[in-house]
């Protein structure tokens, strides 16, 4: 890939991830799981963590939890979507702190990144030596050290759910968007997880690895439980965006690059033509989570934007871009 193209996209992807844009500046959002509080995990009789996202806070987050498997339900009570395109969903994820990344250090990082004049440098984010030649910015080292169990995302007025596992330790629940007006909530997880936890039966099983998605294709349309396993060594997420039939992975990647100042995409595919159909919270290495989703027939492109820890290059440019058919 051309050096200038790589430099431009790597820089902008780092800005998006660190300044709180996520995928929102790139893609519009389609309808997600239906509202109403029901979910396909009810028969598991798992304890539920029910979180409501309001304009100013995450409500319903317990201060203490026992280690184990949970249904994490998120209700998006925002009046409007927060994304720059006016149609992005919001969600939550847990993050387990480390000895170096204390709650105070994490909150200080969030404050620096959320400042109106924030830049990656001001947030304490520097280029890795290997990335400096390309102008790529590395994310904070703790991104590759913390535990991230994943979490559901929902559109305004809707509810989404997932099954996640929490282990003993000090955690925070946050929205994976440092610029959002909601303060992360500290959560203490105590004890040992039960040896026997209910098994989640999935309709679809997807694996994420460096740097590819292992996806059965075509996927079946309709209401689904999707099992997503990160079997790699780096954090990953799996986001599906609806595209026109016949779109190639290269077409979609060129469109995303163009959105961030790269060469214009060939073929006339616009960023607005990529409509998110499924998105979830980032999962750290070795983590499996289960999500309720409703898929409609058509062609989709799958992305992961997490940068690699050595060069700071987004995974989407290293092979984690592929077309997925739903029939």
Tab-separated table of C-alpha atoms in Angstrom:
chain	number	residue	atom	x	y	z
A	1	UNK	CA	0.000	0.000	0.000
A	2	UNK	CA	1.234	3.487	-0.789
A	3	UNK	CA	3.179	5.060	2.106
A	4	UNK	CA	1.103	8.277	2.191
A	5	UNK	CA	-2.128	6.322	2.161
A	6	UNK	CA	-0.969	4.137	5.050
A	7	UNK	CA	0.315	7.106	7.041
A	8	UNK	CA	-2.914	9.082	6.630
A	9	UNK	CA	-5.233	6.260	7.550
A	10	UNK	CA	-3.180	5.014	10.496
A	11	UNK	CA	-3.083	8.502	11.970
A	12	UNK	CA	-6.805	9.101	11.574
A	13	UNK	CA	-7.727	5.662	12.895
A	14	UNK	CA	-5.697	6.370	16.027
A	15	UNK	CA	-7.500	9.679	16.451
A	16	UNK	CA	-10.870	7.983	16.054
A	17	UNK	CA	-10.102	5.293	18.608
A	18	UNK	CA	-8.498	7.567	21.177
A	19	UNK	CA	-10.688	10.640	20.903
A	20	UNK	CA	-13.890	8.716	21.276
A	21	UNK	CA	-15.244	8.310	17.759
A	22	UNK	CA	-15.172	4.541	17.519
A	23	UNK	CA	-16.841	3.631	14.237
A	24	UNK	CA	-19.414	6.393	14.501
A	25	UNK	CA	-17.708	8.879	12.169
A	26	UNK	CA	-17.375	6.197	9.516
A	27	UNK	CA	-20.682	4.420	9.273
A	28	UNK	CA	-24.397	4.985	9.544
A	29	UNK	CA	-26.419	2.617	11.701
A	30	UNK	CA	-29.253	0.271	10.844
A	31	UNK	CA	-31.865	-1.092	13.214
A	32	UNK	CA	-30.537	-3.333	15.989
A	33	UNK	CA	-32.198	-5.835	18.338
A	34	UNK	CA	-35.782	-5.017	19.178
A	35	UNK	CA	-36.595	-3.062	22.308
A	36	UNK	CA	-38.819	-4.376	25.044
A	37	UNK	CA	-36.424	-6.041	27.476
A	38	UNK	CA	-36.765	-9.627	26.162
A	39	UNK	CA	-33.677	-11.550	25.105
A	40	UNK	CA	-32.824	-15.126	24.109
A	41	UNK	CA	-30.759	-15.746	27.255
A	42	UNK	CA	-33.663	-15.804	29.731
A	43	UNK	CA	-33.777	-19.612	29.948
A	44	UNK	CA	-30.179	-19.718	31.196
A	45	UNK	CA	-31.279	-18.296	34.561
A	46	UNK	CA	-28.122	-16.206	34.736
A	47	UNK	CA	-27.920	-13.109	36.925
A	48	UNK	CA	-28.515	-9.942	34.928
A	49	UNK	CA	-26.683	-6.624	34.936
A	50	UNK	CA	-29.190	-4.117	33.557
A	51	UNK	CA	-27.555	-0.842	32.533
A	52	UNK	CA	-29.338	2.219	31.192
A	53	UNK	CA	-27.416	4.813	29.191
A	54	UNK	CA	-28.763	8.299	29.916
A	55	UNK	CA	-27.574	11.683	28.716
A	56	UNK	CA	-25.237	12.041	31.698
A	57	UNK	CA	-24.668	8.652	33.335
A	58	UNK	CA	-24.665	4.870	33.270
A	59	UNK	CA	-27.518	3.882	35.582
A	60	UNK	CA	-28.062	0.556	37.315
A	61	UNK	CA	-24.389	-0.391	37.603
A	62	UNK	CA	-23.753	-2.317	40.857
A	63	UNK	CA	-20.737	-1.312	42.936
A	64	UNK	CA	-19.870	-4.958	43.630
A	65	UNK	CA	-20.458	-8.225	41.796
A	66	UNK	CA	-19.547	-11.864	42.346
A	67	UNK	CA	-17.257	-13.395	39.747
A	68	UNK	CA	-19.119	-15.416	37.154
A	69	UNK	CA	-21.237	-15.398	34.022
A	70	UNK	CA	-23.825	-12.656	33.479
A	71	UNK	CA	-26.393	-11.399	31.042
A	72	UNK	CA	-25.425	-7.788	30.374
A	73	UNK	CA	-28.439	-5.824	29.153
A	74	UNK	CA	-28.084	-2.276	27.862
A	75	UNK	CA	-30.973	0.119	27.329
A	76	UNK	CA	-30.107	3.212	25.333
A	77	UNK	CA	-32.266	6.012	26.759
A	78	UNK	CA	-30.610	8.783	24.757
A	79	UNK	CA	-32.992	11.071	22.909
A	80	UNK	CA	-30.764	11.152	19.846
A	81	UNK	CA	-27.775	9.257	18.547
A	82	UNK	CA	-24.360	10.612	19.480
A	83	UNK	CA	-22.425	9.813	16.319
A	84	UNK	CA	-21.379	12.596	13.933
A	85	UNK	CA	-23.616	11.070	11.281
A	86	UNK	CA	-26.517	11.290	13.745
A	87	UNK	CA	-27.213	7.570	13.719
A	88	UNK	CA	-24.631	5.675	15.775
A	89	UNK	CA	-25.457	3.288	18.602
A	90	UNK	CA	-24.071	3.421	22.128
A	91	UNK	CA	-22.951	0.567	24.327
A	92	UNK	CA	-20.905	-0.469	27.330
A	93	UNK	CA	-17.955	-2.675	28.137
A	94	UNK	CA	-16.190	-3.649	31.329
A	95	UNK	CA	-12.441	-3.070	31.663
A	96	UNK	CA	-10.382	-4.814	34.345
A	97	UNK	CA	-7.721	-2.553	35.802
A	98	UNK	CA	-4.105	-3.583	36.426
A	99	UNK	CA	-1.487	-2.683	39.030
A	100	UNK	CA	-0.172	0.023	36.720
A	101	UNK	CA	-3.552	1.148	35.386
A	102	UNK	CA	-5.360	2.068	38.577
A	103	UNK	CA	-8.829	3.577	38.655
A	104	UNK	CA	-7.276	7.001	39.238
A	105	UNK	CA	-4.880	6.594	36.301
A	106	UNK	CA	-7.678	5.443	34.008
A	107	UNK	CA	-9.933	8.347	34.990
A	108	UNK	CA	-7.043	10.764	34.423
A	109	UNK	CA	-6.495	9.304	30.961
A	110	UNK	CA	-10.193	9.696	30.147
A	111	UNK	CA	-10.102	13.318	31.312
A	112	UNK	CA	-7.091	14.096	29.131
A	113	UNK	CA	-8.571	12.472	26.047
A	114	UNK	CA	-11.995	14.071	26.599
A	115	UNK	CA	-10.563	17.589	26.880
A	116	UNK	CA	-11.802	19.936	24.116
A	117	UNK	CA	-8.273	20.473	22.791
A	118	UNK	CA	-7.203	16.841	23.168
A	119	UNK	CA	-4.644	15.322	20.839
A	120	UNK	CA	-3.048	11.873	21.044
A	121	UNK	CA	0.164	13.529	22.235
A	122	UNK	CA	-1.680	15.436	24.970
A	123	UNK	CA	-3.248	12.168	26.063
A	124	UNK	CA	0.199	10.679	26.465
A	125	UNK	CA	0.053	8.576	23.300
A	126	UNK	CA	3.254	8.411	21.269
A	127	UNK	CA	4.291	6.773	18.052
A	128	UNK	CA	5.979	3.409	18.411
A	129	UNK	CA	9.528	3.305	16.989
A	130	UNK	CA	8.386	0.881	14.295
A	131	UNK	CA	5.431	3.102	13.414
A	132	UNK	CA	7.254	6.425	13.428
A	133	UNK	CA	8.350	6.088	9.816
A	134	UNK	CA	4.717	5.770	8.752
A	135	UNK	CA	3.414	8.450	11.078
A	136	UNK	CA	1.214	5.943	12.907
A	137	UNK	CA	0.248	6.535	16.521
A	138	UNK	CA	0.243	3.688	19.001
A	139	UNK	CA	-2.624	3.358	21.475
A	140	UNK	CA	-1.824	3.257	25.197
A	141	UNK	CA	0.078	0.068	26.143
A	142	UNK	CA	-2.595	-0.914	28.655
A	143	UNK	CA	-5.037	-1.592	25.797
A	144	UNK	CA	-3.179	-4.889	25.291
A	145	UNK	CA	-2.972	-5.708	29.007
A	146	UNK	CA	-6.457	-5.109	30.390
A	147	UNK	CA	-9.274	-7.660	30.294
A	148	UNK	CA	-12.189	-6.674	28.042
A	149	UNK	CA	-15.151	-9.083	28.144
A	150	UNK	CA	-17.195	-7.413	25.388
A	151	UNK	CA	-20.612	-5.833	25.646
A	152	UNK	CA	-23.767	-5.011	23.682
A	153	UNK	CA	-24.584	-1.847	21.738
A	154	UNK	CA	-28.084	-0.441	21.152
A	155	UNK	CA	-29.669	2.384	19.191
A	156	UNK	CA	-31.580	5.156	21.017
A	157	UNK	CA	-34.790	3.750	22.477
A	158	UNK	CA	-33.662	0.152	22.088
A	159	UNK	CA	-32.283	-2.610	24.300
A	160	UNK	CA	-29.518	-5.086	23.491
A	161	UNK	CA	-28.062	-7.991	25.445
A	162	UNK	CA	-24.996	-10.205	25.673
A	163	UNK	CA	-23.576	-12.918	27.899
A	164	UNK	CA	-20.158	-12.121	29.373
A	165	UNK	CA	-17.796	-13.521	31.993
A	166	UNK	CA	-16.328	-11.415	34.816
A	167	UNK	CA	-13.331	-12.498	36.892
A	168	UNK	CA	-12.127	-11.273	40.272
A	169	UNK	CA	-10.547	-7.823	40.286
A	170	UNK	CA	-11.153	-4.100	40.058
A	171	UNK	CA	-13.115	-3.083	36.982
A	172	UNK	CA	-14.728	-0.049	35.419
A	173	UNK	CA	-17.812	-0.010	33.233
A	174	UNK	CA	-17.545	2.553	30.464
A	175	UNK	CA	-18.855	3.358	27.009
A	176	UNK	CA	-15.600	2.847	25.063
A	177	UNK	CA	-15.815	6.521	24.114
A	178	UNK	CA	-13.610	8.850	26.198
A	179	UNK	CA	-15.311	11.954	24.794
A	180	UNK	CA	-18.803	10.935	25.941
A	181	UNK	CA	-20.330	12.828	28.901
A	182	UNK	CA	-20.748	9.738	31.102
A	183	UNK	CA	-18.169	8.985	33.775
A	184	UNK	CA	-16.897	5.378	33.913
A	185	UNK	CA	-18.243	3.497	36.936
A	186	UNK	CA	-15.903	1.492	39.235
A	187	UNK	CA	-17.037	-2.082	39.933
A	188	UNK	CA	-15.378	-4.571	42.295
A	189	UNK	CA	-15.689	-8.244	41.322
A	190	UNK	CA	-15.067	-10.673	44.176
A	191	UNK	CA	-14.620	-14.403	44.727
A	192	UNK	CA	-14.068	-17.243	42.300
A	193	UNK	CA	-16.286	-17.878	39.309
A	194	UNK	CA	-18.462	-20.999	39.627
A	195	UNK	CA	-16.908	-24.078	38.060
A	196	UNK	CA	-20.247	-24.970	36.512
A	197	UNK	CA	-21.873	-22.196	34.486
A	198	UNK	CA	-24.765	-22.526	32.034
A	199	UNK	CA	-23.707	-23.252	28.473
A	200	UNK	CA	-24.826	-20.732	25.877
A	201	UNK	CA	-26.071	-22.376	22.698
A	202	UNK	CA	-25.083	-20.238	19.724
A	203	UNK	CA	-26.603	-20.187	16.248
A	204	UNK	CA	-23.456	-18.664	14.736
A	205	UNK	CA	-19.839	-19.079	15.832
A	206	UNK	CA	-17.235	-16.516	14.765
A	207	UNK	CA	-13.530	-16.435	15.600
A	208	UNK	CA	-11.186	-13.436	15.551
A	209	UNK	CA	-7.441	-13.881	15.154
A	210	UNK	CA	-4.423	-11.975	13.812
A	211	UNK	CA	-5.470	-10.827	11.297
A	212	UNK	CA	-8.649	-12.429	10.027
A	213	UNK	CA	-12.233	-13.339	10.818
A	214	UNK	CA	-13.278	-16.983	10.685
A	215	UNK	CA	-16.936	-16.747	9.681
A	216	UNK	CA	-19.284	-19.463	8.407
A	217	UNK	CA	-20.858	-18.132	5.227
A	218	UNK	CA	-23.520	-17.557	4.334
A	219	UNK	CA	-24.910	-16.653	7.733
A	220	UNK	CA	-28.583	-17.344	8.367
A	221	UNK	CA	-30.961	-14.400	8.492
A	222	UNK	CA	-33.221	-13.735	11.468
A	223	UNK	CA	-32.854	-13.542	15.233
A	224	UNK	CA	-29.595	-15.152	16.263
A	225	UNK	CA	-27.291	-15.813	19.164
A	226	UNK	CA	-23.797	-15.080	17.887
A	227	UNK	CA	-20.800	-16.534	19.705
A	228	UNK	CA	-17.701	-14.410	19.125
A	229	UNK	CA	-14.388	-15.855	20.304
A	230	UNK	CA	-11.136	-13.919	20.284
A	231	UNK	CA	-8.657	-16.739	19.747
A	232	UNK	CA	-5.824	-14.341	18.933
A	233	UNK	CA	-3.257	-12.496	21.030
A	234	UNK	CA	-4.547	-8.935	20.574
A	235	UNK	CA	-7.878	-7.208	21.300
A	236	UNK	CA	-10.420	-7.445	18.483
A	237	UNK	CA	-14.014	-6.640	17.623
A	238	UNK	CA	-16.318	-7.794	14.819
A	239	UNK	CA	-18.510	-5.154	13.219
A	240	UNK	CA	-20.777	-5.890	10.255
A	241	UNK	CA	-21.835	-3.077	7.917
A	242	UNK	CA	-24.435	-3.554	5.187
A	243	UNK	CA	-23.182	-2.883	1.658
A	244	UNK	CA	-24.603	-3.244	-1.835
A	245	UNK	CA	-24.450	-6.666	-3.435
A	246	UNK	CA	-21.256	-7.050	-5.410
A	247	UNK	CA	-19.193	-4.840	-3.097
A	248	UNK	CA	-15.709	-6.206	-2.510
A	249	UNK	CA	-13.649	-5.953	0.670
A	250	UNK	CA	-11.217	-3.703	-1.220
A	251	UNK	CA	-14.098	-1.380	-2.191
A	252	UNK	CA	-15.174	-1.043	1.438
A	253	UNK	CA	-11.632	-0.527	2.717
A	254	UNK	CA	-10.982	2.180	0.113
A	255	UNK	CA	-14.152	3.960	1.221
A	256	UNK	CA	-13.085	3.975	4.863
A	257	UNK	CA	-9.619	5.231	3.922
A	258	UNK	CA	-11.173	8.012	1.836
A	259	UNK	CA	-13.344	9.011	4.791
A	260	UNK	CA	-10.154	9.764	6.715
A	261	UNK	CA	-8.389	11.840	4.101
A	262	UNK	CA	-6.990	9.156	1.829
A	263	UNK	CA	-7.524	8.893	-1.927
A	264	UNK	CA	-11.160	8.948	-3.054
A	265	UNK	CA	-12.741	5.515	-3.243
A	266	UNK	CA	-13.181	4.098	-6.726
A	267	UNK	CA	-16.613	3.038	-7.855
A	268	UNK	CA	-18.570	5.718	-6.033
A	269	UNK	CA	-19.086	3.797	-2.767
A	270	UNK	CA	-19.615	6.387	-0.007
A	271	UNK	CA	-19.127	6.042	3.732
A	272	UNK	CA	-22.870	6.632	4.104
A	273	UNK	CA	-23.443	3.494	2.013
A	274	UNK	CA	-21.889	1.383	4.784
A	275	UNK	CA	-24.698	0.788	7.277
A	276	UNK	CA	-23.865	-0.922	10.566
A	277	UNK	CA	-25.981	-3.986	11.243
A	278	UNK	CA	-24.040	-5.416	14.180
A	279	UNK	CA	-21.462	-3.982	16.582
A	280	UNK	CA	-20.182	-5.042	20.001
A	281	UNK	CA	-17.631	-4.089	22.639
A	282	UNK	CA	-13.965	-4.938	22.173
A	283	UNK	CA	-12.855	-8.353	23.476
A	284	UNK	CA	-9.370	-9.027	24.794
A	285	UNK	CA	-7.316	-12.089	23.883
A	286	UNK	CA	-8.878	-15.393	24.874
A	287	UNK	CA	-12.333	-13.944	25.563
A	288	UNK	CA	-15.599	-15.412	24.281
A	289	UNK	CA	-18.934	-13.593	24.508
A	290	UNK	CA	-22.422	-14.189	23.147
A	291	UNK	CA	-24.666	-11.568	21.541
A	292	UNK	CA	-28.320	-11.359	20.553
A	293	UNK	CA	-28.648	-10.075	16.994
A	294	UNK	CA	-31.210	-9.866	14.204
A	295	UNK	CA	-29.700	-10.158	10.730
A	296	UNK	CA	-31.402	-9.360	7.440
A	297	UNK	CA	-30.415	-10.936	4.117
A	298	UNK	CA	-27.768	-9.165	2.072
A	299	UNK	CA	-24.072	-8.444	1.736
A	300	UNK	CA	-22.019	-7.090	4.637
A	301	UNK	CA	-18.437	-6.082	5.234
A	302	UNK	CA	-16.766	-7.008	8.530
A	303	UNK	CA	-14.144	-4.698	10.097
A	304	UNK	CA	-11.796	-4.483	13.078
A	305	UNK	CA	-10.106	-1.128	13.716
A	306	UNK	CA	-7.904	-1.996	16.717
A	307	UNK	CA	-4.262	-1.019	15.960
A	308	UNK	CA	-1.555	-3.641	16.186
A	309	UNK	CA	0.782	-3.076	19.165
A	310	UNK	CA	4.034	-2.977	17.173
A	311	UNK	CA	3.283	-0.673	14.257
A	312	UNK	CA	0.037	0.998	15.320
A	313	UNK	CA	-1.576	-0.035	12.032
A	314	UNK	CA	-5.328	-0.757	12.269
A	315	UNK	CA	-6.262	-4.409	11.875
A	316	UNK	CA	-8.647	-3.438	9.079
A	317	UNK	CA	-5.555	-2.795	6.953
A	318	UNK	CA	-3.836	-6.032	7.949
A	319	UNK	CA	-6.497	-8.436	6.730
A	320	UNK	CA	-9.471	-7.947	9.075
A	321	UNK	CA	-11.777	-6.789	6.280
A	322	UNK	CA	-14.023	-9.342	4.600
A	323	UNK	CA	-17.366	-9.659	2.873
A	324	UNK	CA	-19.994	-11.734	4.689
A	325	UNK	CA	-23.211	-12.922	3.059
A	326	UNK	CA	-26.468	-13.328	5.005
A	327	UNK	CA	-29.147	-15.468	3.369
